[in-house]
Amino acid sequence: MSNKIDLSTNIAGVQFDNPVIMASGTYGFGKEYSEYVDLNQIGGISVKGLTLKERKGNKPPRIAETPAGILNSVGLQNPGVESFITEDLPFLKNYKTKIIANIAGNTIEEYCKMAEILGDSDVDAIEMNVSCPNVKAGCLAFGTTPKGIEEITSAVKKYCKQPLIVKLTPNVSDIKSIATAAEGAGADCISLINTILGLAIDINKKKPILANNFGGLSGPAVKPIALRMVYEAAHSVKIPVIGMGGITSWEDAVEFMLAGASAVMVGTANFVNPTIPIEIVNGIEKYLERHGHTSLNEIIGKLELND
C-alpha cells in the first residue's frame, strides 16, 4: 500500500486503517473468512447481530436468491452477547481490524442491558439495529418513526462506553427526519441502509419461498436506493455516516463516499467473492492516486448535483 495515500477514516473517535467494514450478518464472527482473507487488511468488522440471550433463528428456508440480490429471514441466529464476549471476541482481538458489536432486541431494556454488558468488553463501537420489532409498541420497528428512534437512542446512549452507531432502516418515507432524530438523541454515527422488506413466491406451491414469508432484500438491486438515502442522510446530519447497500466493487464504494459516507460496509458481495474487501481497499487507493488525491477526506461528500 502506498505511503502517500492516507486511507484512514475516523468514525466518532475510532480510527479505522481504511474505510472498508464488513456488514453485520454477512461475516459471522470472522473465523470462516480468515481462511481466505487477512483480517488485518480490513478496516473493521461489524459482527453477526447479537441478542441478550442465544437465539436459534427462524425455521428454513431462510434465504432466497432474487434477481441481483438475496432475500433473507435468518431471524438473528446467534449465541448471545455474553457468549460472544467470551468465545468469539478473543479470536477477533488477535487482529488490528476494528470490531463493532451489532445489537438487536425486542425491548429498549434489552438494548440497554447489552450496551451495558459490552461496555466492559474490548469492542471498539456498538452498532444498534433499530429494524427489530418493538413488542411494547404493537411490534412496529423501533426505527420507523423519529419518536421511536429518539426514545431508543437516548436510552441506550446512557449505557454506552463505546461510540454508538445507529443502523437505520430504509422502510420509511423520510430518511432525513429519521437520521436527524438519531443525531439529536445522541447517536455518534449512523449507518444505512439496512435491508428492504421483500417477498419471493414459489409459483408451483403458491406459497412464499421463505418460511417466515417476508425477508430483507440485499445485494446490487438495492444500491440506487441506498445511495439516495445515504446522500440525504449525510446532508442532514453532522455526525459521520457509514454507507452500505449493494456494494460489490471499489467503484460502488467510491460512489457512497462521494455521496457523503465516511466509510462503507460490504455485505452480500462476501458470499460471492470472499476476497472482495481487499479488492475494494486496493481499488479505492488506486482511484485516489489516479485523481491526485492523498486522503479519503478529499472525496467524502464531494458529489455535485446537476443544475
Coordinates of C-alpha atoms in Angstrom, one line a residue:
M1 CA 0.0 0.0 0.0
S2 CA 1.3 3.4 -1.0
N3 CA 2.8 5.6 1.8
K4 CA 1.5 8.8 0.3
I5 CA -2.2 7.8 0.2
D6 CA -4.0 8.0 3.5
L7 CA -6.9 5.6 3.6
S8 CA -7.7 6.0 7.3
T9 CA -11.0 7.3 8.4
N10 CA -12.2 8.5 11.8
I11 CA -15.6 7.4 13.0
A12 CA -16.6 9.0 16.2
G13 CA -13.1 8.9 17.6
V14 CA -12.3 5.4 16.4
Q15 CA -9.5 5.4 13.8
F16 CA -10.0 2.8 11.0
D17 CA -7.0 2.0 8.9
N18 CA -9.2 2.0 5.8
P19 CA -12.9 2.7 5.2
V20 CA -14.0 -0.9 4.3
I21 CA -16.0 -2.6 7.1
M22 CA -17.8 -5.9 6.9
A23 CA -21.5 -5.6 7.3
S24 CA -23.3 -7.4 10.2
G25 CA -24.9 -10.7 9.3
T26 CA -22.7 -11.5 6.4
Y27 CA -19.3 -12.1 8.0
G28 CA -20.2 -14.1 11.1
F29 CA -17.5 -13.5 13.7
G30 CA -14.8 -13.5 11.1
K31 CA -13.4 -17.0 11.6
E32 CA -14.5 -18.6 8.4
Y33 CA -13.4 -15.7 6.3
S34 CA -10.0 -15.6 8.0
E35 CA -9.1 -18.7 6.0
Y36 CA -9.4 -16.6 2.8
V37 CA -8.5 -13.0 3.8
D38 CA -6.0 -11.4 6.1
L39 CA -8.4 -9.7 8.5
N40 CA -5.7 -7.2 9.3
Q41 CA -6.2 -5.6 5.9
I42 CA -9.9 -4.9 6.6
G43 CA -10.9 -1.6 8.2
G44 CA -13.5 -3.2 10.5
I45 CA -15.9 -6.0 11.1
S46 CA -19.5 -5.5 12.3
V47 CA -20.2 -8.9 13.8
K48 CA -23.3 -11.0 13.4
G49 CA -26.3 -9.4 15.2
L50 CA -26.3 -10.1 18.9
T51 CA -29.2 -10.6 21.2
L52 CA -29.3 -10.6 25.0
K53 CA -29.7 -14.4 25.1
E54 CA -29.0 -17.1 22.5
R55 CA -31.4 -17.3 19.5
K56 CA -31.9 -20.2 17.2
G57 CA -33.3 -18.0 14.4
N58 CA -36.2 -18.7 12.0
K59 CA -37.0 -22.1 10.6
P60 CA -35.8 -22.8 7.0
P61 CA -35.9 -21.9 4.2
R62 CA -34.3 -18.7 5.4
I63 CA -32.6 -17.5 2.2
A64 CA -34.0 -17.0 -1.3
E65 CA -32.0 -15.8 -4.3
T66 CA -33.6 -13.0 -6.2
P67 CA -32.5 -11.1 -9.4
A68 CA -29.4 -9.1 -8.4
G69 CA -29.7 -9.9 -4.7
I70 CA -30.9 -12.2 -1.9
L71 CA -33.8 -12.2 0.4
N72 CA -33.1 -13.4 4.0
S73 CA -35.1 -14.1 7.1
V74 CA -32.4 -15.7 9.3
G75 CA -34.0 -14.4 12.4
L76 CA -30.9 -13.2 14.2
Q77 CA -29.5 -16.7 15.0
N78 CA -26.6 -16.0 17.4
P79 CA -25.0 -17.3 20.6
G80 CA -26.0 -14.3 22.8
V81 CA -23.9 -11.3 23.8
E82 CA -22.1 -12.9 26.8
S83 CA -21.0 -16.0 24.7
F84 CA -19.7 -13.6 22.0
I85 CA -17.5 -11.8 24.5
T86 CA -16.0 -15.0 26.0
E87 CA -15.9 -17.3 22.9
D88 CA -15.6 -15.1 19.8
L89 CA -14.2 -11.7 20.7
P90 CA -10.8 -13.1 21.8
F91 CA -10.2 -14.5 18.3
L92 CA -11.0 -11.2 16.7
K93 CA -8.7 -9.3 19.0
N94 CA -5.8 -11.1 17.5
Y95 CA -6.2 -8.8 14.6
K96 CA -5.9 -5.0 14.3
T97 CA -9.2 -4.6 12.4
K98 CA -11.7 -2.7 14.5
I99 CA -14.6 -4.7 16.0
I100 CA -18.2 -3.4 16.0
A101 CA -20.8 -5.2 18.1
N102 CA -24.2 -5.2 16.4
I103 CA -27.0 -5.5 18.9
A104 CA -30.7 -6.2 18.4
G105 CA -33.6 -6.6 20.8
N106 CA -37.4 -6.5 21.3
T107 CA -37.4 -4.0 24.1
I108 CA -35.4 -0.9 25.0
E109 CA -34.4 -2.6 28.2
E110 CA -32.8 -5.5 26.2
Y111 CA -30.8 -3.0 24.2
C112 CA -29.7 -1.1 27.3
K113 CA -28.6 -4.3 29.0
M114 CA -26.5 -5.4 26.0
A115 CA -24.8 -2.0 25.8
E116 CA -24.0 -2.2 29.5
I117 CA -22.5 -5.7 29.2
L118 CA -20.5 -4.7 26.1
G119 CA -19.2 -1.6 27.9
D120 CA -16.6 -3.6 29.7
S121 CA -15.5 -5.6 26.6
D122 CA -12.9 -4.9 24.0
V123 CA -15.2 -3.9 21.2
D124 CA -14.5 -0.6 19.5
A125 CA -18.0 0.5 18.8
I126 CA -21.6 -0.6 19.1
E127 CA -24.0 -0.7 16.2
M128 CA -27.7 -0.7 17.2
N129 CA -30.1 -2.4 14.8
V130 CA -33.3 -0.5 15.0
S131 CA -35.2 -2.6 12.5
C132 CA -36.3 -5.0 15.2
P133 CA -40.0 -5.1 16.3
N134 CA -40.8 -3.2 19.5
V135 CA -43.0 -5.6 21.4
K136 CA -44.3 -2.8 23.5
A137 CA -45.5 -0.8 20.5
G138 CA -47.5 -3.3 18.6
C139 CA -44.3 -4.8 17.0
L140 CA -43.6 -1.8 14.9
A141 CA -39.9 -1.5 14.2
F142 CA -38.1 1.0 16.6
G143 CA -36.6 2.8 13.6
T144 CA -39.7 3.6 11.6
T145 CA -40.6 6.9 13.3
P146 CA -38.5 9.9 14.6
K147 CA -40.1 9.4 18.1
G148 CA -39.1 5.7 18.2
I149 CA -35.5 6.5 17.1
E150 CA -35.2 9.3 19.7
E151 CA -36.6 7.1 22.5
I152 CA -34.3 4.1 22.0
T153 CA -31.2 6.1 21.1
S154 CA -31.3 8.4 24.1
A155 CA -31.9 5.4 26.4
V156 CA -29.2 3.2 25.0
K157 CA -26.7 6.0 24.8
K158 CA -26.7 6.3 28.6
Y159 CA -25.3 2.8 28.9
C160 CA -22.7 3.1 26.1
K161 CA -19.0 3.4 26.9
Q162 CA -18.1 3.0 23.2
P163 CA -19.3 5.1 20.3
L164 CA -22.9 4.4 19.4
I165 CA -23.7 3.8 15.7
V166 CA -27.4 3.7 14.9
K167 CA -28.2 1.4 11.9
L168 CA -31.2 2.9 10.1
T169 CA -34.0 1.0 8.3
P170 CA -34.9 2.1 4.7
N171 CA -38.5 1.1 5.2
V172 CA -39.5 4.7 6.0
S173 CA -41.0 7.6 4.0
D174 CA -38.4 10.2 5.0
I175 CA -34.9 9.1 5.9
K176 CA -33.8 12.7 6.6
S177 CA -36.1 13.1 9.6
I178 CA -35.1 9.7 11.0
A179 CA -31.3 10.5 10.6
T180 CA -31.8 13.9 12.3
A181 CA -33.7 12.2 15.2
A182 CA -30.9 9.8 15.8
E183 CA -28.3 12.6 15.8
G184 CA -30.4 14.7 18.2
A185 CA -30.8 11.8 20.6
G186 CA -27.1 11.3 20.9
A187 CA -26.0 8.9 18.2
D188 CA -22.3 9.2 17.4
C189 CA -22.7 7.9 13.9
I190 CA -25.4 6.5 11.7
S191 CA -25.2 3.5 9.3
L192 CA -27.6 2.8 6.4
I193 CA -29.2 1.2 4.7
N194 CA -30.4 -2.0 6.4
T195 CA -32.3 -4.5 4.2
I196 CA -35.5 -3.6 2.3
L197 CA -38.6 -5.7 3.2
G198 CA -39.5 -8.0 0.3
L199 CA -41.3 -11.2 -0.8
A200 CA -40.4 -14.1 -3.0
I201 CA -43.1 -16.6 -4.2
D202 CA -42.9 -20.2 -5.3
I203 CA -45.5 -20.2 -8.1
N204 CA -45.9 -24.0 -8.1
K205 CA -46.6 -24.3 -4.4
K206 CA -48.4 -20.9 -4.5
K207 CA -46.6 -20.0 -1.2
P208 CA -43.8 -17.7 -0.2
I209 CA -40.3 -19.3 -0.6
L210 CA -39.2 -18.1 2.9
A211 CA -40.8 -20.0 5.8
N212 CA -41.2 -16.7 7.6
N213 CA -43.0 -15.3 4.4
F214 CA -41.2 -11.9 4.2
G215 CA -37.5 -11.1 4.3
G216 CA -34.8 -8.5 3.9
L217 CA -33.6 -7.7 0.4
S218 CA -29.9 -7.0 0.0
G219 CA -27.4 -7.0 -2.9
P220 CA -26.9 -4.9 -6.0
A221 CA -30.6 -4.4 -6.5
V222 CA -30.8 -2.1 -3.6
K223 CA -27.8 0.1 -4.4
P224 CA -29.5 3.1 -6.1
I225 CA -32.0 3.3 -3.2
A226 CA -29.1 3.1 -0.7
L227 CA -27.1 5.8 -2.5
R228 CA -30.0 8.2 -2.5
M229 CA -30.7 7.6 1.2
V230 CA -27.0 7.9 2.2
Y231 CA -26.8 11.2 0.3
E232 CA -30.0 12.6 2.0
A233 CA -28.9 11.4 5.5
A234 CA -25.3 12.7 5.1
H235 CA -26.6 16.1 4.1
S236 CA -29.0 16.2 7.1
V237 CA -26.6 15.4 9.9
K238 CA -23.1 16.5 11.1
I239 CA -22.2 13.1 12.6
P240 CA -20.3 10.5 10.4
V241 CA -22.3 8.3 8.1
I242 CA -21.4 4.7 7.1
G243 CA -22.9 3.7 3.8
M244 CA -24.0 0.3 2.7
G245 CA -26.4 -1.5 0.3
G246 CA -25.3 -3.4 -2.8
I247 CA -21.6 -2.6 -2.8
T248 CA -19.8 -5.2 -4.9
S249 CA -16.8 -3.2 -6.2
W250 CA -14.4 -0.4 -5.4
E251 CA -16.4 1.8 -7.8
D252 CA -19.5 1.3 -5.7
A253 CA -17.6 2.2 -2.6
V254 CA -16.3 5.4 -4.1
E255 CA -19.9 6.3 -5.1
F256 CA -21.0 6.0 -1.5
M257 CA -18.2 8.1 -0.2
L258 CA -18.8 10.8 -2.8
A259 CA -22.4 10.8 -1.6
G260 CA -21.2 11.5 1.9
A261 CA -20.2 8.3 3.6
S262 CA -17.0 8.3 5.7
A263 CA -16.8 4.5 5.5
V264 CA -18.7 1.7 3.7
M265 CA -19.9 -1.7 4.7
V266 CA -19.8 -4.7 2.4
G267 CA -22.3 -7.5 2.9
T268 CA -23.8 -9.7 0.3
A269 CA -20.8 -9.5 -2.0
N270 CA -18.8 -11.5 0.5
F271 CA -20.9 -14.6 -0.3
V272 CA -19.9 -14.3 -4.0
N273 CA -16.3 -13.3 -3.6
P274 CA -14.6 -13.7 -0.1
T275 CA -11.6 -11.5 -1.2
I276 CA -13.8 -8.6 -2.3
P277 CA -12.9 -6.4 0.7
I278 CA -9.2 -6.4 -0.2
E279 CA -10.1 -5.7 -3.8
I280 CA -12.2 -2.7 -2.7
V281 CA -9.4 -1.3 -0.5
N282 CA -6.9 -1.6 -3.3
G283 CA -9.3 -0.1 -5.8
I284 CA -10.0 2.9 -3.6
E285 CA -6.3 3.6 -3.2
K286 CA -5.6 3.4 -6.9
Y287 CA -8.6 5.7 -7.6
L288 CA -7.3 8.3 -5.2
E289 CA -3.8 8.1 -6.6
R290 CA -5.1 8.4 -10.2
H291 CA -7.1 11.5 -9.4
G292 CA -4.3 13.2 -7.5
H293 CA -5.8 12.8 -4.0
T294 CA -3.8 11.9 -0.9
S295 CA -6.6 11.1 1.5
L296 CA -10.2 10.0 1.7
N297 CA -11.3 13.3 3.0
E298 CA -10.8 14.8 -0.4
I299 CA -13.7 12.7 -1.9
I300 CA -16.1 12.3 1.0
G301 CA -19.3 14.2 0.3
K302 CA -17.9 15.8 -2.9
L303 CA -20.8 14.8 -5.1
E304 CA -22.1 17.8 -7.1
L305 CA -25.7 17.5 -8.2
N306 CA -26.7 18.7 -11.7
D307 CA -28.3 22.1 -12.0

